[in-house]
Short mmCIF file of C-alpha atoms and ligand atoms in Angstrom, two decimals:
data_model
loop_
_atom_site.label_atom_id
_atom_site.label_comp_id
_atom_site.label_asym_id
_atom_site.label_seq_id
_atom_site.Cartn_x
_atom_site.Cartn_y
_atom_site.Cartn_z
CA MET L 626 8.08 -14.28 -0.29
CA ILE L 627 5.37 -14.22 -2.68
CA SER L 628 4.29 -10.84 -3.89
CA ARG L 629 0.94 -9.51 -2.59
CA ARG L 630 -0.21 -9.15 -6.16
CA ASN L 631 0.11 -13.02 -6.65
CA VAL L 632 -1.45 -13.99 -3.33
CA LEU L 633 -4.90 -14.56 -4.89
CA THR L 634 -3.74 -16.47 -7.90
CA GLY L 635 -1.27 -18.52 -5.90
CA LEU L 636 -3.87 -20.00 -3.62
CA GLY L 637 -4.80 -23.10 -5.32
CA ALA L 638 -1.65 -25.03 -4.63
CA SER L 639 -1.98 -24.77 -0.92
CA LEU L 640 -5.62 -24.50 -0.53
CA LEU L 641 -6.35 -26.24 2.62
CA SER L 642 -3.21 -25.62 4.65
CA SER L 643 -2.67 -21.92 4.28
CA PRO L 644 -5.14 -19.87 2.54
CA PHE L 645 -2.90 -16.92 2.02
CA PRO L 646 0.68 -17.94 1.04
CA GLY L 647 3.02 -15.31 2.43
CA VAL L 648 0.76 -14.48 5.39
CA SER L 649 1.54 -16.62 8.46
CA ARG L 650 -1.81 -17.85 9.39
CA ALA L 651 -0.86 -18.24 13.15
CA ASP L 652 0.00 -14.60 13.47
CA THR L 653 -2.78 -13.19 11.48
CA ALA L 654 -6.21 -13.99 12.63
CA PRO L 655 -8.69 -15.23 15.31
CA ARG L 656 -8.81 -18.87 14.78
CA LYS L 657 -12.58 -18.99 14.52
CA LEU L 658 -14.56 -16.52 12.26
CA ALA L 659 -16.43 -14.02 14.36
CA LEU L 660 -19.68 -12.70 13.22
CA PRO L 661 -20.56 -9.02 13.47
CA PRO L 662 -22.32 -8.28 16.68
CA LEU L 663 -26.08 -8.77 16.49
CA MET L 664 -28.23 -5.69 17.26
CA ASP L 665 -31.80 -6.93 17.60
CA ALA L 666 -34.19 -4.07 17.17
CA THR L 667 -37.28 -6.21 16.35
CA LYS L 668 -38.91 -5.27 19.67
CA SER L 669 -37.55 -1.90 20.42
CA GLY L 670 -37.81 -0.64 16.82
CA ALA L 671 -34.87 1.55 17.47
CA PHE L 672 -31.18 1.30 16.81
CA ALA L 673 -28.13 3.74 16.87
CA LEU L 674 -25.10 3.67 14.75
CA ASN L 675 -22.04 5.82 15.42
CA ALA L 676 -19.49 6.14 12.56
CA GLN L 677 -16.19 6.33 14.17
CA HIS L 678 -12.55 5.90 13.69
CA GLY L 679 -10.87 2.62 14.55
CA ARG L 680 -7.42 0.80 14.48
CA VAL L 681 -7.42 -2.91 13.33
CA ASN L 682 -4.38 -5.32 12.99
CA PHE L 683 -5.54 -7.44 10.17
CA LEU L 684 -2.26 -9.20 9.47
CA GLY L 685 -0.47 -9.29 12.77
CA GLN L 686 1.83 -6.69 11.53
CA SER L 687 1.04 -2.91 11.79
CA GLU L 688 -2.27 -1.43 12.66
CA SER L 689 -4.59 0.03 9.98
CA GLN L 690 -6.57 3.07 10.55
CA THR L 691 -10.21 2.10 9.72
CA TRP L 692 -13.74 3.28 10.16
CA GLY L 693 -16.76 1.48 11.46
CA PHE L 694 -20.08 1.79 12.92
CA ASN L 695 -20.11 1.27 16.71
CA GLN L 696 -16.75 -0.70 16.35
CA PRO L 697 -13.46 -0.28 14.60
CA PHE L 698 -14.34 -1.86 11.27
CA LEU L 699 -17.76 -2.44 9.54
CA GLY L 700 -20.91 -2.38 11.49
CA PRO L 701 -23.16 -4.69 13.64
CA THR L 702 -25.81 -6.80 12.11
CA LEU L 703 -29.05 -5.00 12.50
CA ARG L 704 -32.17 -7.03 13.01
CA VAL L 705 -35.51 -5.26 12.34
CA ALA L 706 -39.13 -6.31 12.00
CA THR L 707 -40.60 -6.82 8.55
CA SER L 708 -43.68 -4.61 9.08
CA ALA L 709 -42.90 -1.96 11.56
CA GLU L 710 -41.29 1.46 11.81
CA ALA L 711 -37.77 1.50 12.55
CA ARG L 712 -36.12 4.42 14.21
CA ALA L 713 -32.48 4.84 13.18
CA ASP L 714 -30.04 7.22 15.08
CA VAL L 715 -26.94 7.69 13.16
CA THR L 716 -24.12 9.95 14.54
CA ASN L 717 -21.12 10.92 12.54
CA ARG L 718 -17.96 10.96 14.68
CA LEU L 719 -15.71 11.17 11.72
CA ASP L 720 -14.07 14.30 10.31
CA GLU L 721 -15.66 14.24 6.91
CA GLN L 722 -19.40 13.95 5.64
CA ILE L 723 -20.95 10.53 5.22
CA SER L 724 -24.44 9.23 4.58
CA VAL L 725 -26.10 5.88 5.37
CA HIS L 726 -28.20 4.19 2.61
CA TRP L 727 -30.33 1.37 3.54
CA HIS L 728 -29.61 -0.86 0.53
CA GLY L 729 -32.57 -3.16 -0.22
CA LEU L 730 -35.13 -1.42 1.93
CA VAL L 731 -38.23 -0.25 -0.02
CA ILE L 732 -38.73 3.16 1.78
CA PRO L 733 -39.37 6.68 0.64
CA GLY L 734 -36.68 8.78 -0.84
CA ASP L 735 -36.64 11.16 2.15
CA VAL L 736 -35.13 8.43 4.35
CA ASP L 737 -33.34 6.31 1.70
CA GLY L 738 -29.94 7.84 2.73
CA GLY L 739 -28.59 8.71 -0.61
CA PRO L 740 -25.97 11.50 -1.58
CA HIS L 741 -28.45 14.29 -0.75
CA GLN L 742 -28.66 13.33 2.64
CA THR L 743 -25.09 13.61 4.04
CA ILE L 744 -24.35 13.82 7.67
CA ALA L 745 -21.77 16.41 8.65
CA PRO L 746 -18.94 15.63 11.12
CA GLY L 747 -20.46 15.85 14.60
CA GLU L 748 -24.05 15.80 13.27
CA ASN L 749 -26.91 13.39 13.81
CA TRP L 750 -29.37 11.90 11.37
CA SER L 751 -32.62 10.27 12.75
CA PRO L 752 -34.77 8.98 10.08
CA VAL L 753 -37.82 6.86 10.76
CA LEU L 754 -37.92 3.88 8.42
CA PRO L 755 -41.45 2.83 7.50
CA ILE L 756 -40.61 -0.92 6.86
CA ASP L 757 -43.14 -3.07 5.16
CA GLN L 758 -41.56 -5.78 3.02
CA PRO L 759 -40.88 -9.55 3.28
CA ALA L 760 -37.95 -11.09 5.27
CA ALA L 761 -34.69 -10.51 3.61
CA THR L 762 -30.90 -9.90 4.04
CA VAL L 763 -30.27 -6.37 3.16
CA TRP L 764 -27.45 -3.98 3.98
CA TYR L 765 -26.39 -0.37 4.90
CA HIS L 766 -23.40 1.73 3.74
CA THR L 767 -22.22 5.19 3.12
CA HIS L 768 -23.29 6.68 -0.26
CA THR L 769 -21.42 10.16 -0.26
CA HIS L 770 -21.15 11.43 -3.89
CA GLY L 771 -17.61 10.81 -5.21
CA GLU L 772 -16.24 9.35 -1.97
CA THR L 773 -18.45 6.14 -1.54
CA ALA L 774 -15.74 3.84 -2.76
CA ARG L 775 -13.09 5.02 -0.31
CA GLN L 776 -15.54 5.38 2.68
CA VAL L 777 -16.91 2.00 2.16
CA TYR L 778 -13.36 0.56 1.80
CA ASN L 779 -12.56 2.12 5.16
CA GLY L 780 -15.38 0.27 6.78
CA LEU L 781 -18.77 2.08 6.51
CA ALA L 782 -20.94 -0.89 5.80
CA GLY L 783 -22.97 -3.58 7.69
CA VAL L 784 -25.72 -5.99 7.20
CA LEU L 785 -29.35 -5.39 8.01
CA GLN L 786 -31.82 -8.37 8.39
CA LEU L 787 -35.50 -8.14 7.89
CA SER L 788 -36.96 -10.59 10.21
CA ASP L 789 -40.66 -11.92 10.51
CA GLY L 790 -39.86 -14.46 13.17
CA LEU L 791 -41.08 -17.31 11.09
CA ASP L 792 -37.96 -18.96 10.04
CA ASP L 793 -38.81 -21.97 12.43
CA ASP L 794 -42.03 -22.68 10.54
CA ARG L 795 -40.01 -22.59 7.36
CA GLY L 796 -37.54 -25.11 8.60
CA LEU L 797 -34.64 -22.58 8.05
CA PRO L 798 -31.77 -22.34 10.38
CA SER L 799 -31.89 -19.05 12.27
CA THR L 800 -29.53 -19.16 15.36
CA TYR L 801 -27.25 -16.30 14.76
CA GLY L 802 -23.68 -17.42 14.60
CA VAL L 803 -24.42 -20.95 15.04
CA ASP L 804 -26.31 -22.28 12.04
CA ASP L 805 -27.09 -18.86 10.74
CA LEU L 806 -23.92 -17.16 9.42
CA THR L 807 -23.69 -13.53 8.15
CA LEU L 808 -20.71 -13.42 5.80
CA VAL L 809 -19.52 -10.02 4.43
CA LEU L 810 -17.09 -10.79 1.46
CA GLN L 811 -14.50 -8.00 0.80
CA ASP L 812 -11.03 -8.01 -0.90
CA ARG L 813 -8.34 -5.65 0.30
CA ARG L 814 -4.76 -4.62 -0.21
CA PHE L 815 -2.08 -4.18 2.48
CA ASP L 816 1.11 -2.33 2.22
CA GLN L 817 4.48 -3.75 3.28
CA ARG L 818 3.83 -3.08 6.87
CA GLY L 819 0.49 -4.73 6.65
CA ARG L 820 -1.58 -1.61 6.72
CA MET L 821 -4.79 -1.60 4.60
CA ASP L 822 -4.15 0.34 1.36
CA TYR L 823 -6.37 2.24 -1.11
CA ASN L 824 -4.21 3.91 -3.54
CA LEU L 825 -5.87 3.71 -6.89
CA SER L 826 -4.00 3.26 -10.13
CA MET L 827 -5.35 4.03 -13.60
CA PRO L 828 -6.52 0.51 -14.11
CA ASP L 829 -8.10 0.53 -10.61
CA ARG L 830 -9.99 3.59 -11.69
CA MET L 831 -11.25 1.90 -14.88
CA MET L 832 -11.89 -1.68 -13.74
CA GLY L 833 -12.60 -0.93 -10.14
CA PHE L 834 -10.41 -1.76 -7.07
CA MET L 835 -9.22 -5.44 -6.79
CA GLY L 836 -7.66 -6.53 -3.66
CA ASP L 837 -5.25 -9.43 -3.07
CA THR L 838 -6.35 -10.55 0.28
CA MET L 839 -9.67 -11.95 1.28
CA LEU L 840 -11.47 -10.53 4.29
CA VAL L 841 -14.67 -12.32 5.56
CA ASN L 842 -16.45 -10.12 8.32
CA GLY L 843 -13.19 -8.15 8.36
CA GLN L 844 -11.06 -11.12 9.24
CA VAL L 845 -8.21 -12.47 7.40
CA GLY L 846 -7.59 -16.34 7.41
CA ALA L 847 -10.37 -17.25 9.93
CA THR L 848 -12.24 -20.52 9.81
CA ALA L 849 -16.09 -20.76 10.32
CA VAL L 850 -16.96 -23.51 12.77
CA VAL L 851 -20.39 -25.07 12.03
CA PRO L 852 -22.54 -27.73 13.48
CA LYS L 853 -23.04 -31.08 11.65
CA GLY L 854 -26.06 -30.44 9.60
CA ILE L 855 -27.70 -27.67 7.57
CA VAL L 856 -26.23 -24.19 7.90
CA ARG L 857 -27.54 -21.00 6.50
CA LEU L 858 -25.08 -18.64 4.89
CA ARG L 859 -26.18 -15.03 4.38
CA LEU L 860 -23.72 -13.74 1.79
CA LEU L 861 -22.98 -10.08 1.17
CA ASN L 862 -20.65 -8.86 -1.52
CA GLY L 863 -19.37 -5.81 0.21
CA SER L 864 -16.33 -5.53 -2.19
CA ASN L 865 -15.77 -2.32 -4.21
CA ALA L 866 -15.49 -4.21 -7.35
CA ARG L 867 -14.78 -8.04 -7.23
CA ILE L 868 -17.23 -10.43 -8.55
CA TYR L 869 -17.07 -13.75 -7.04
CA THR L 870 -18.01 -17.09 -8.52
CA LEU L 871 -18.65 -19.15 -5.41
CA MET L 872 -18.55 -23.06 -5.07
CA MET L 873 -17.78 -25.62 -2.52
CA SER L 874 -14.22 -27.29 -2.65
CA ASP L 875 -15.91 -30.78 -2.99
CA ASP L 876 -18.63 -29.54 -5.30
CA ARG L 877 -21.28 -30.31 -2.69
CA PRO L 878 -24.51 -28.24 -3.80
CA LEU L 879 -25.40 -24.76 -2.73
CA GLN L 880 -29.14 -24.65 -1.99
CA LEU L 881 -30.23 -21.16 -2.82
CA VAL L 882 -33.10 -19.93 -0.64
CA GLY L 883 -33.06 -16.22 -0.81
CA THR L 884 -32.15 -13.50 -3.23
CA ASP L 885 -31.52 -9.78 -2.62
CA THR L 886 -34.90 -8.69 -1.19
CA GLY L 887 -36.65 -12.12 -0.23
CA LEU L 888 -36.83 -15.69 0.22
CA LEU L 889 -37.74 -18.04 -2.61
CA ASP L 890 -40.73 -20.29 -2.78
CA ARG L 891 -38.39 -23.36 -2.67
CA PRO L 892 -34.58 -24.09 -2.78
CA ILE L 893 -32.88 -24.00 -6.01
CA THR L 894 -29.94 -26.38 -6.24
CA LEU L 895 -26.77 -24.67 -7.71
CA GLN L 896 -23.24 -25.80 -8.20
CA ASP L 897 -21.89 -22.27 -8.30
CA LEU L 898 -23.08 -18.90 -7.46
CA THR L 899 -22.10 -15.41 -8.98
CA LEU L 900 -22.01 -12.81 -6.33
CA ALA L 901 -21.48 -9.15 -7.71
CA PRO L 902 -20.90 -6.07 -5.45
CA GLY L 903 -23.87 -4.99 -3.73
CA GLU L 904 -25.77 -8.37 -4.09
CA ARG L 905 -26.87 -10.77 -1.24
CA TYR L 906 -27.74 -14.37 -1.43
CA GLU L 907 -28.98 -16.79 1.22
CA LEU L 908 -27.64 -20.38 0.84
CA LEU L 909 -28.13 -23.64 2.81
CA VAL L 910 -25.15 -25.84 2.87
CA ASP L 911 -25.28 -29.44 4.35
CA PHE L 912 -22.31 -30.02 6.62
CA GLY L 913 -23.86 -33.40 7.89
CA ASP L 914 -21.00 -35.46 6.65
CA GLY L 915 -18.79 -33.76 9.18
CA GLY L 916 -15.88 -33.25 6.75
CA SER L 917 -13.91 -30.10 6.41
CA VAL L 918 -14.61 -28.30 3.24
CA SER L 919 -14.06 -24.67 1.84
CA LEU L 920 -16.04 -21.95 0.17
CA LEU L 921 -13.97 -21.15 -3.03
CA SER L 922 -14.28 -18.47 -5.64
CA GLY L 923 -13.18 -18.48 -9.23
CA GLN L 924 -10.90 -15.57 -10.32
CA ASN L 925 -12.64 -12.34 -11.07
CA THR L 926 -13.63 -12.54 -14.68
CA ASN L 927 -14.74 -8.99 -15.17
CA MET L 928 -11.94 -7.96 -17.56
CA GLY L 929 -13.89 -8.22 -20.93
CA MET L 930 -12.11 -7.25 -23.92
CA MET L 931 -9.96 -4.85 -21.79
CA GLY L 932 -8.24 -7.70 -20.00
CA GLY L 933 -5.45 -8.65 -22.41
CA GLY L 934 -3.53 -5.90 -23.88
CA MET L 935 -4.49 -2.69 -22.43
CA MET L 936 -4.60 -3.72 -18.79
CA GLY L 937 -1.75 -6.07 -19.23
CA GLY L 938 -1.24 -8.62 -16.36
CA ARG L 939 -4.74 -8.30 -15.00
CA GLN L 940 -6.23 -11.00 -17.14
CA PRO L 941 -7.99 -13.45 -14.86
CA SER L 942 -6.22 -16.69 -14.63
CA GLY L 943 -5.40 -19.46 -12.17
CA PRO L 944 -7.26 -21.79 -10.02
CA PRO L 945 -10.06 -20.77 -7.63
CA PHE L 946 -9.09 -19.19 -4.41
CA GLU L 947 -10.25 -19.86 -0.89
CA VAL L 948 -12.97 -17.57 0.46
CA LEU L 949 -13.72 -19.33 3.70
CA PRO L 950 -12.84 -22.68 5.23
CA PHE L 951 -15.37 -24.56 7.26
CA GLU L 952 -14.80 -27.01 10.14
CA VAL L 953 -17.53 -29.06 11.53
CA ASP L 954 -17.83 -29.24 15.34
CA PRO L 955 -19.44 -32.58 16.12
CA THR L 956 -20.28 -31.58 19.48
CA VAL L 957 -22.77 -28.96 18.41
CA VAL L 958 -26.04 -30.69 17.36
CA ALA L 959 -27.52 -29.07 14.30
CA ARG L 960 -31.06 -27.94 14.70
CA ILE L 961 -31.87 -28.53 11.07
CA THR L 962 -30.76 -31.68 9.27
CA THR L 963 -33.19 -31.85 6.43
CA LEU L 964 -33.63 -29.36 3.55
CA PRO L 965 -36.92 -27.56 3.76
CA ASP L 966 -39.08 -27.74 0.58
CA ASP L 967 -41.42 -24.90 1.18
CA LEU L 968 -39.77 -21.63 2.11
CA GLY L 969 -42.89 -19.51 2.05
CA GLY L 970 -41.32 -16.89 -0.14
CA SER L 971 -42.08 -16.06 -3.65
CA ARG L 972 -40.71 -15.38 -7.17
CA PRO L 973 -41.76 -12.26 -8.96
CA ASP L 974 -44.25 -13.01 -11.75
CA MET L 975 -45.55 -9.67 -12.79
CA ASP L 976 -47.30 -8.72 -16.02
CA PRO L 977 -45.00 -6.60 -18.34
CA VAL L 978 -48.00 -5.70 -20.72
CA GLY L 979 -48.34 -1.91 -20.74
CA ALA L 980 -45.27 -1.21 -18.60
CA HIS L 981 -43.47 2.08 -19.36
CA LYS L 982 -40.29 1.15 -21.17
CA ARG L 983 -36.88 2.84 -20.81
CA ASN L 984 -33.40 2.09 -22.09
CA VAL L 985 -30.51 2.51 -19.65
CA THR L 986 -26.92 2.15 -21.07
CA LEU L 987 -23.82 1.83 -18.72
CA ASP L 988 -21.11 3.69 -20.43
CA MET L 989 -17.33 3.70 -19.99
CA ALA L 990 -15.61 6.41 -22.01
CA MET L 991 -13.10 4.60 -24.15
CA GLY L 992 -10.53 5.40 -26.68
CA PRO L 993 -8.09 8.20 -26.96
CA GLY L 994 -8.14 10.66 -24.25
CA MET L 995 -9.74 8.16 -21.78
CA MET L 996 -6.83 8.35 -19.32
CA MET L 997 -6.91 12.20 -19.48
CA ARG L 998 -10.34 12.75 -18.46
CA GLY L 999 -11.04 14.08 -15.00
CA LYS L 1000 -13.03 12.22 -12.38
CA GLY L 1001 -16.72 12.56 -12.97
CA ASN L 1002 -16.87 12.24 -16.69
CA ARG L 1003 -15.17 8.94 -17.37
CA PHE L 1004 -18.34 7.03 -16.52
CA SER L 1005 -21.98 7.86 -17.41
CA ILE L 1006 -25.37 6.37 -17.83
CA SER L 1007 -27.13 6.83 -21.17
CA GLY L 1008 -24.57 9.45 -22.14
CA GLN L 1009 -24.65 11.56 -18.98
CA ALA L 1010 -22.28 11.46 -15.99
CA PHE L 1011 -24.02 11.87 -12.64
CA ASP L 1012 -24.97 15.37 -11.73
CA MET L 1013 -26.39 16.14 -8.23
CA SER L 1014 -28.46 19.00 -9.56
CA ARG L 1015 -29.98 17.17 -12.54
CA ILE L 1016 -32.98 14.83 -12.10
CA ASP L 1017 -32.66 12.15 -14.86
CA MET L 1018 -36.17 10.94 -14.91
CA SER L 1019 -39.53 10.96 -13.20
CA VAL L 1020 -41.45 7.83 -12.61
CA ALA L 1021 -45.16 7.57 -11.94
CA ARG L 1022 -45.87 6.06 -8.59
CA GLY L 1023 -47.67 2.84 -8.79
CA GLU L 1024 -47.07 2.22 -12.38
CA MET L 1025 -45.13 -0.56 -13.97
CA GLU L 1026 -41.73 0.20 -15.30
CA ARG L 1027 -39.54 -2.06 -17.73
CA TRP L 1028 -36.02 -0.91 -18.11
CA THR L 1029 -33.69 -2.35 -20.67
CA ILE L 1030 -30.25 -2.14 -19.23
CA SER L 1031 -27.16 -2.51 -21.47
CA ALA L 1032 -23.46 -2.68 -20.73
CA ASP L 1033 -20.48 -3.24 -23.02
CA MET L 1034 -16.81 -3.57 -22.18
CA MET L 1035 -17.42 -4.84 -18.67
CA MET L 1036 -20.12 -6.44 -16.46
CA HIS L 1037 -21.67 -3.86 -14.24
CA PRO L 1038 -23.83 -4.71 -11.17
CA PHE L 1039 -26.76 -2.41 -11.63
CA HIS L 1040 -28.69 -1.18 -8.36
CA VAL L 1041 -31.95 0.62 -8.23
CA HIS L 1042 -33.07 2.41 -5.05
CA GLY L 1043 -36.62 2.18 -3.71
CA VAL L 1044 -37.76 -0.95 -5.29
CA ALA L 1045 -37.50 -4.76 -5.55
CA PHE L 1046 -37.56 -5.85 -9.11
CA GLN L 1047 -38.13 -8.90 -11.36
CA VAL L 1048 -35.61 -9.93 -13.93
CA LEU L 1049 -37.53 -10.52 -17.00
CA SER L 1050 -34.75 -11.57 -19.25
CA GLU L 1051 -30.95 -11.71 -19.74
CA ASN L 1052 -29.90 -11.24 -23.36
CA GLY L 1053 -33.28 -12.20 -24.67
CA ARG L 1054 -33.37 -15.39 -22.74
CA PRO L 1055 -34.99 -16.38 -19.43
CA PRO L 1056 -32.97 -15.07 -16.46
CA LYS L 1057 -30.31 -17.32 -14.88
CA ALA L 1058 -31.69 -19.45 -12.01
CA GLN L 1059 -30.18 -17.16 -9.34
CA ASN L 1060 -31.89 -14.23 -10.71
CA THR L 1061 -35.45 -15.51 -10.59
CA GLY L 1062 -36.08 -14.26 -7.02
CA TRP L 1063 -36.69 -10.67 -5.95
CA LYS L 1064 -33.67 -8.58 -6.69
CA ASP L 1065 -32.31 -4.90 -6.19
CA THR L 1066 -29.05 -5.37 -7.85
CA ILE L 1067 -28.50 -7.26 -11.22
CA LEU L 1068 -25.18 -8.06 -12.80
CA ILE L 1069 -25.53 -6.78 -16.35
CA ASN L 1070 -23.51 -9.03 -18.74
CA GLY L 1071 -24.53 -7.61 -22.08
CA GLN L 1072 -28.37 -6.82 -21.60
CA ALA L 1073 -31.14 -7.39 -19.08
CA ASP L 1074 -34.72 -6.41 -18.73
CA ILE L 1075 -36.12 -5.60 -15.39
CA LEU L 1076 -39.84 -5.18 -14.33
CA MET L 1077 -40.76 -3.10 -11.41
CA LYS L 1078 -43.32 -0.92 -9.64
CA PHE L 1079 -42.38 1.97 -7.51
CA ASP L 1080 -44.87 2.22 -4.59
CA ARG L 1081 -43.00 4.75 -2.41
CA PRO L 1082 -42.43 8.34 -3.19
CA ALA L 1083 -39.32 10.23 -3.89
CA SER L 1084 -39.19 13.95 -4.35
CA GLU L 1085 -36.93 15.83 -6.94
CA SER L 1086 -35.01 17.20 -3.82
CA LEU L 1087 -34.51 13.78 -2.30
CA PRO L 1088 -34.68 11.49 -5.33
CA TYR L 1089 -33.59 7.72 -5.72
CA MET L 1090 -30.37 6.69 -7.24
CA PHE L 1091 -29.77 4.15 -10.09
CA HIS L 1092 -26.15 3.15 -10.63
CA CYS L 1093 -23.48 0.66 -11.05
CA HIS L 1094 -22.24 -0.89 -7.76
CA ILE L 1095 -18.68 -1.10 -8.80
CA LEU L 1096 -18.00 1.80 -6.38
CA GLU L 1097 -15.24 3.34 -8.43
CA HIS L 1098 -17.63 3.50 -11.32
CA GLU L 1099 -20.42 4.99 -9.31
CA ASP L 1100 -18.00 7.55 -7.96
CA GLY L 1101 -16.78 8.28 -11.43
CA GLY L 1102 -20.22 9.16 -12.71
CA MET L 1103 -22.11 5.90 -13.61
CA MET L 1104 -25.11 7.02 -11.57
CA GLY L 1105 -28.38 8.78 -12.07
CA GLN L 1106 -31.32 9.93 -10.01
CA PHE L 1107 -34.97 9.79 -10.45
CA ALA L 1108 -38.20 11.07 -8.67
CA VAL L 1109 -41.29 9.01 -8.03
CA ILE L 1110 -44.26 11.21 -8.11
CU1 CU R 524 -19.59 -0.41 -13.43
#
């Protein structure tokens, strides 16, 4: 039997028959991919989340102990209106503190759900979210200082759709679970008995956790069944550290229609899409030819100069692996069969003149002694590891900010709370096409300049965070906090 470690790299050879060699497909998974249950709060303006224990049999072997919101693993897809208050009601039925951060919602610091807003076991948190931003696919996840990686891994994450009800006018597919698919991409490891495993080795702590088994919406080996026509894929990278390079197995184009925090003005045709932890992208894929096809990903390439010698054996190699196979159901008539040309969204085009400039460097402590350092000072931002009691900066509300973010050694997905930003440049050049829409997370591969304006307040006692979204890096100290006053 193929070793677990080799499962991902061994996929190419048997791409369309068994996506996970060594894991018997018949025993492992529901045949058809299930979507998270939809919780539509657009009319009521209220939703409840209960963080709870669960048990899931992922591989048809032993059950894993998991966490979820309202269900055993992960949470429902919340749908809320784009310009209305949403009343959240979060109850913690676990036995340790958690938080719920609304990643992508541009809301004040006092309801943002960061590490200063933990919910103790048995307690309840009921923030009112004053939502006023365009339609987008955002998400929610726990954000407890030092524990985010393990808690998200256990299952405390879900998707949140901001909906304005205008997708019909735009010509966008919008029937949940039929032609509008929410896809949460995560990689996991399992022990010999098939139980989900999160034991970090030293390389895991340095590079971030890499699994060897692909989960989509918490399922292993499932197939998405789609109508013959155009289907919308709302992708969330909910992995701790893996960066996906997505493409279709027959190279059919990906039509990019939405980025982290909003729809584009018109589709952008791509052959492949990079999806870093924390990012969301919305794609249209045409299944009109009726043929079976798979969504693939290239191997994780985030090894940088550390990949070869030091972290031996972890150098990315091998063919693309299968993320999700698609099967067309010819009996289901697709509602949309032609690509829309006007999406009604926008691309940011703000004026950088006069913006307040800051430099942000994402640091990994390297060299002798690296392995000896304790948790909390291995990673830092601009030379300082995260400290709950230190406010790193104060930003003037309503003023333009231009941040130059630099990373060496590895790529780091950089997330800023409380804002949607424009990517001005990447390594001195215009941004990649996929980064020309509104973003809240940007994969820093060298250097990027971002431009933004904070319209919502955040106090020094309930500040916003900025951090690497490789969760082991975030927990290790690659995070800072700021007030907007
Ligand atoms: Cu990082």
